[in-house]
Structures are given as C-alpha cells and as structure tokens.
Amino acid sequence: MRVLVLDLDTRVSRALERTLRVLGHEVRCPTSAAEARAALQADPAVDIILAAQHLEPGERGTEFLRWAETHVPQARRVLISGTHCPPDFVEQPGLQWFQAKPFGRRELEALLRAPRPTQESP
C-alpha cells in the first residue's frame, strides 16, 4: 500500500514511516503541507493519507484533507491529532476518519485494513 504521512513532528513522522515500512508499505513523508500538495500533484498514486491536524502556521490537517479529497479522490484520508477531533471535520466511513494520538502498531494496522465503502449499483 502507498501511504503519505504528513506530520511535522519528526518523531511521529519517523516512527510512522519505520512501522509502515516494516509492515511492507511504500511511504512518503513530506515536511510541509505545500510539499505534500506538490508531491501529490506530481504523483497522485497514494492509497491512504495520514495527516496531523496541527501543521505549520496557517495550515491545518482538516484543510489539507479537504484539498486531498478533491485532488486525490481515490485516497482514503485519516486526520490524526493528540488533542481532539475538530468540529469541522466530517468523517465518511471507509473514506475519511479521525484517529487520536498516540496510537500503536495495532491501531495503525487497523487503519490500513479499514474497508472501503461499497459502491451501489445505479
């Protein structure tokens, strides 16, 4: 699975990257929301995005994931935060959800296994 991790806390980003690689996943860890947007515009092949709510000044994970929903619609999106789920974040089963920090390997594996919603026939 191809995973993009956007967390400016390098300890969190590195730990997620190491665990994801051990689990056999391809991982990209941009160092800013702008770099993440550029990377996804250049190569949108990503299956899941893990984005922290608190990014650099003027950037929030909720805003980044709204951008990703439009520009990388095939990617599932997870907002991660050590505080709370913001009221403007709308969870969409199988597509977009919130994960509280800290979380361990088991929770990470569950995030990656979360089923996609089924497409209804017209």
XYZ file of N, CA and C in Angstrom:
366
model
N 0.842 -1.165 0.000
C 0.000 0.000 0.000
C 0.898 1.243 0.000
N 0.453 2.272 -0.689
C 1.198 3.535 -0.766
C 0.587 4.523 0.223
N 1.437 5.017 1.133
C 0.970 5.853 2.237
C 1.720 7.181 2.231
N 0.970 8.257 2.423
C 1.587 9.569 2.614
C 1.329 9.968 4.058
N 2.401 10.310 4.783
C 2.317 10.729 6.176
C 2.707 12.198 6.242
N 1.790 13.035 6.717
C 2.060 14.461 6.873
C 1.915 14.823 8.345
N 3.029 14.778 9.044
C 3.072 15.158 10.451
C 4.396 15.871 10.651
N 4.343 17.128 11.055
C 5.562 17.917 11.166
C 6.357 17.609 12.427
N 5.809 16.812 13.311
C 6.566 16.315 14.461
C 7.427 15.174 13.928
N 8.712 15.429 13.771
C 9.590 14.444 13.126
C 9.631 13.117 13.882
N 9.450 13.147 15.200
C 9.440 11.887 15.955
C 8.253 11.028 15.524
N 7.104 11.652 15.388
C 5.897 10.923 14.976
C 6.039 10.455 13.535
N 6.476 11.361 12.671
C 6.627 11.036 11.254
C 7.603 9.880 11.044
N 8.745 9.937 11.713
C 9.745 8.867 11.565
C 9.244 7.544 12.119
N 8.553 7.594 13.257
C 8.031 6.355 13.846
C 6.992 5.726 12.927
N 6.098 6.542 12.390
C 5.101 6.014 11.453
C 5.768 5.455 10.204
N 6.749 6.185 9.690
C 7.456 5.717 8.486
C 8.125 4.364 8.743
N 8.842 4.238 9.858
C 9.517 2.969 10.176
C 8.512 1.820 10.290
N 7.445 2.052 11.033
C 6.453 0.989 11.234
C 5.791 0.604 9.918
N 5.425 1.592 9.128
C 4.785 1.304 7.839
C 5.717 0.531 6.909
N 6.994 0.892 6.887
C 7.949 0.173 6.042
C 8.129 -1.275 6.525
N 8.211 -1.463 7.845
C 8.323 -2.821 8.393
C 7.108 -3.651 7.992
N 5.936 -3.006 7.924
C 4.713 -3.700 7.528
C 4.628 -3.912 6.014
N 5.633 -3.407 5.278
C 5.707 -3.655 3.841
C 5.080 -2.597 2.952
N 4.854 -1.416 3.490
C 4.211 -0.367 2.720
C 5.228 0.631 2.168
N 4.860 1.263 1.073
C 5.651 2.340 0.469
C 5.208 3.634 1.148
N 6.161 4.422 1.649
C 5.822 5.592 2.457
C 6.501 6.851 1.923
N 5.720 7.926 1.894
C 6.255 9.260 1.601
C 5.971 10.138 2.810
N 6.961 10.934 3.219
C 6.817 11.815 4.383
C 7.266 13.235 4.023
N 6.408 14.003 3.382
C 6.760 15.392 3.084
C 6.922 16.183 4.382
N 7.664 17.267 4.308
C 7.961 18.045 5.511
C 7.089 19.281 5.666
N 6.126 19.478 4.772
C 5.181 20.596 4.886
C 3.946 20.270 4.056
N 2.879 21.008 4.321
C 1.654 20.810 3.535
C 1.898 21.200 2.078
N 2.666 22.257 1.856
C 2.969 22.673 0.478
C 3.745 21.577 -0.252
N 4.708 20.978 0.423
C 5.480 19.890 -0.194
C 4.588 18.685 -0.460
N 3.661 18.404 0.448
C 2.734 17.288 0.255
C 1.838 17.532 -0.954
N 1.322 18.753 -1.081
C 0.479 19.074 -2.242
C 1.262 18.914 -3.541
N 2.479 19.425 -3.560
C 3.310 19.322 -4.761
C 3.600 17.854 -5.097
N 3.902 17.071 -4.080
C 4.203 15.653 -4.298
C 2.984 14.920 -4.853
N 1.814 15.218 -4.314
C 0.601 14.551 -4.785
C 0.177 15.030 -6.164
N 0.463 16.276 -6.490
C 0.162 16.753 -7.846
C 1.092 16.098 -8.859
N 2.352 15.908 -8.468
C 3.319 15.274 -9.367
C 3.061 13.773 -9.498
N 2.663 13.130 -8.405
C 2.414 11.691 -8.402
C 1.277 11.395 -7.428
N 0.042 11.355 -7.921
C -1.108 11.149 -7.041
C -1.341 9.691 -6.634
N -0.427 8.804 -6.970
C -0.600 7.387 -6.653
C -0.358 7.148 -5.161
N -1.417 7.305 -4.383
C -1.352 7.053 -2.943
C -2.684 6.427 -2.533
N -2.606 5.468 -1.632
C -3.803 4.762 -1.193
C -4.427 5.376 0.057
N -3.583 5.894 0.933
C -4.078 6.461 2.188
C -3.176 7.611 2.625
N -3.794 8.639 3.186
C -3.080 9.811 3.688
C -3.334 9.918 5.179
N -2.262 10.004 5.955
C -2.355 10.261 7.387
C -1.853 11.691 7.593
N -2.724 12.580 8.031
C -2.336 13.984 8.185
C -2.634 14.464 9.598
N -1.646 15.079 10.216
C -1.828 15.671 11.542
C -2.698 16.912 11.425
N -3.463 17.191 12.454
C -4.286 18.399 12.458
C -3.424 19.648 12.577
N -2.395 19.590 13.424
C -1.561 20.765 13.664
C -0.323 20.708 12.778
N -0.322 21.582 11.772
C 0.795 21.655 10.826
C 1.505 22.988 11.027
N 2.130 23.504 10.001
C 2.812 24.784 10.128
C 1.781 25.915 10.273
N 2.206 27.100 10.724
C 1.260 28.217 10.886
C 0.461 28.455 9.600
N -0.842 28.594 9.771
C -1.710 28.831 8.619
C -2.175 27.569 7.931
N -1.753 26.414 8.403
C -2.140 25.134 7.799
C -2.707 24.212 8.867
N -3.818 23.589 8.528
C -4.416 22.586 9.406
C -4.675 21.324 8.600
N -4.642 20.209 9.276
C -4.878 18.937 8.604
C -6.245 18.852 7.956
N -7.267 19.447 8.590
C -8.604 19.410 8.003
C -8.619 20.085 6.639
N -7.926 21.211 6.528
C -7.863 21.920 5.243
C -7.098 21.106 4.211
N -5.985 20.508 4.642
C -5.201 19.692 3.719
C -6.024 18.503 3.215
N -6.764 17.859 4.104
C -7.555 16.700 3.684
C -8.719 17.098 2.786
N -9.272 18.297 2.965
C -10.299 18.777 2.020
C -9.681 18.949 0.640
N -8.470 19.503 0.600
C -7.755 19.636 -0.671
C -7.521 18.245 -1.277
N -7.065 17.306 -0.463
C -6.772 15.949 -0.945
C -8.029 15.256 -1.466
N -9.154 15.501 -0.830
C -10.409 14.880 -1.279
C -10.718 15.263 -2.725
N -10.398 16.494 -3.090
C -10.638 16.980 -4.446
C -9.557 16.517 -5.421
N -8.295 16.573 -4.996
C -7.172 16.319 -5.899
C -6.690 14.868 -5.934
N -6.982 14.111 -4.899
C -6.576 12.702 -4.832
C -7.781 11.908 -4.307
N -8.878 11.899 -5.067
C -10.136 11.335 -4.554
C -10.085 9.839 -4.244
N -9.161 9.117 -4.842
C -9.075 7.677 -4.596
C -8.428 7.357 -3.254
N -7.737 8.329 -2.659
C -7.022 8.090 -1.404
C -7.963 8.184 -0.203
N -7.839 7.228 0.694
C -8.537 7.330 1.972
C -7.771 8.325 2.831
N -8.472 9.012 3.728
C -7.875 10.105 4.479
C -8.110 9.935 5.974
N -7.019 10.096 6.746
C -7.110 9.965 8.196
C -6.513 11.211 8.831
N -7.304 11.879 9.670
C -6.821 13.022 10.442
C -6.324 12.487 11.771
N -5.086 12.819 12.129
C -4.528 12.362 13.395
C -4.238 13.579 14.274
N -4.582 13.451 15.557
C -4.370 14.566 16.474
C -4.267 14.056 17.901
N -3.437 14.707 18.668
C -3.292 14.379 20.080
C -4.254 15.147 20.956
N -5.072 15.998 20.358
C -5.999 16.783 21.162
C -7.418 16.252 21.015
N -8.088 16.602 19.940
C -9.480 16.197 19.746
C -9.814 16.248 18.261
N -10.958 15.705 17.923
C -11.441 15.786 16.551
C -12.117 17.140 16.379
N -11.634 17.964 15.454
C -12.224 19.291 15.280
C -13.675 19.201 14.792
N -14.513 20.151 15.215
C -15.929 20.106 14.845
C -16.178 20.247 13.342
N -15.224 20.829 12.598
C -15.426 20.993 11.156
C -14.962 19.782 10.345
N -14.531 18.721 11.025
C -14.076 17.520 10.336
C -15.238 16.543 10.209
N -15.532 16.152 8.987
C -16.655 15.243 8.725
C -16.106 13.862 8.397
N -16.425 12.909 9.259
C -15.994 11.539 8.987
C -16.908 10.924 7.924
N -16.288 10.113 7.052
C -17.006 9.414 5.997
C -16.557 7.955 6.068
N -17.399 7.064 6.550
C -16.992 5.671 6.760
C -16.239 5.080 5.565
N -15.040 4.571 5.875
C -14.224 3.942 4.849
C -13.432 4.899 3.984
N -13.726 6.190 4.055
C -13.020 7.176 3.222
C -12.235 8.183 4.043
N -12.832 8.646 5.129
C -12.199 9.709 5.907
C -12.607 9.554 7.368
N -11.613 9.507 8.248
C -11.929 9.377 9.659
C -10.829 9.967 10.512
N -11.115 10.036 11.829
C -10.226 10.620 12.829
C -9.569 9.510 13.638
N -8.276 9.700 13.950
C -7.554 8.769 14.820
C -6.816 9.589 15.872
N -7.128 9.327 17.136
C -6.463 10.037 18.232
C -5.039 9.524 18.409
N -4.117 10.453 18.716
C -2.746 10.098 19.080
C -2.701 10.022 20.602
N -1.823 9.249 21.161
C -0.919 8.333 20.469
C -1.667 7.056 20.086
N -1.148 6.404 19.063
C -1.682 5.106 18.674
C -0.509 4.215 18.306
N -0.718 2.932 18.457
C 0.348 1.964 18.236
C 0.197 1.209 16.935
N 1.008 0.192 16.829
C 1.043 -0.621 15.606
C -0.310 -1.260 15.313
N -0.984 -1.768 16.336
C -2.285 -2.421 16.111
C -3.298 -1.446 15.527
N -3.348 -0.239 16.080
C -4.272 0.767 15.558
C -3.901 1.169 14.133
N -2.600 1.284 13.874
C -2.138 1.628 12.532
C -2.537 0.541 11.533
N -2.345 -0.711 11.913
C -2.742 -1.807 11.027
C -4.252 -1.784 10.783
N -5.027 -1.467 11.803
C -6.485 -1.381 11.638
C -6.855 -0.252 10.681
N -6.144 0.878 10.763
C -6.397 1.980 9.831
C -6.191 1.528 8.394
N -5.135 0.784 8.175
C -4.801 0.344 6.824
C -5.768 -0.716 6.306
N -6.357 -1.491 7.214
C -7.295 -2.551 6.820
C -8.732 -2.071 6.723
N -9.004 -0.860 7.159
C -10.397 -0.366 7.164
C -11.011 -0.548 5.786
N -12.184 -1.152 5.748
C -12.808 -1.410 4.442
C -13.290 -0.128 3.772
N -13.187 -0.142 2.472
C -13.730 0.963 1.683
C -15.241 0.783 1.603
N -15.965 1.881 1.427
C -17.412 1.718 1.282
C -17.720 0.999 -0.035
N -18.799 0.259 -0.045
C -19.175 -0.431 -1.270
C -19.900 0.538 -2.197
N -19.660 0.378 -3.475
C -20.327 1.208 -4.489
C -21.699 0.601 -4.764
N -22.723 1.436 -4.712
C -24.059 0.940 -5.026
C -24.249 0.974 -6.533
N -24.952 -0.024 -7.039
C -25.235 -0.069 -8.469
C -26.321 0.942 -8.805
N -26.214 1.600 -9.979
C -27.248 2.575 -10.339
C -28.562 1.921 -10.649
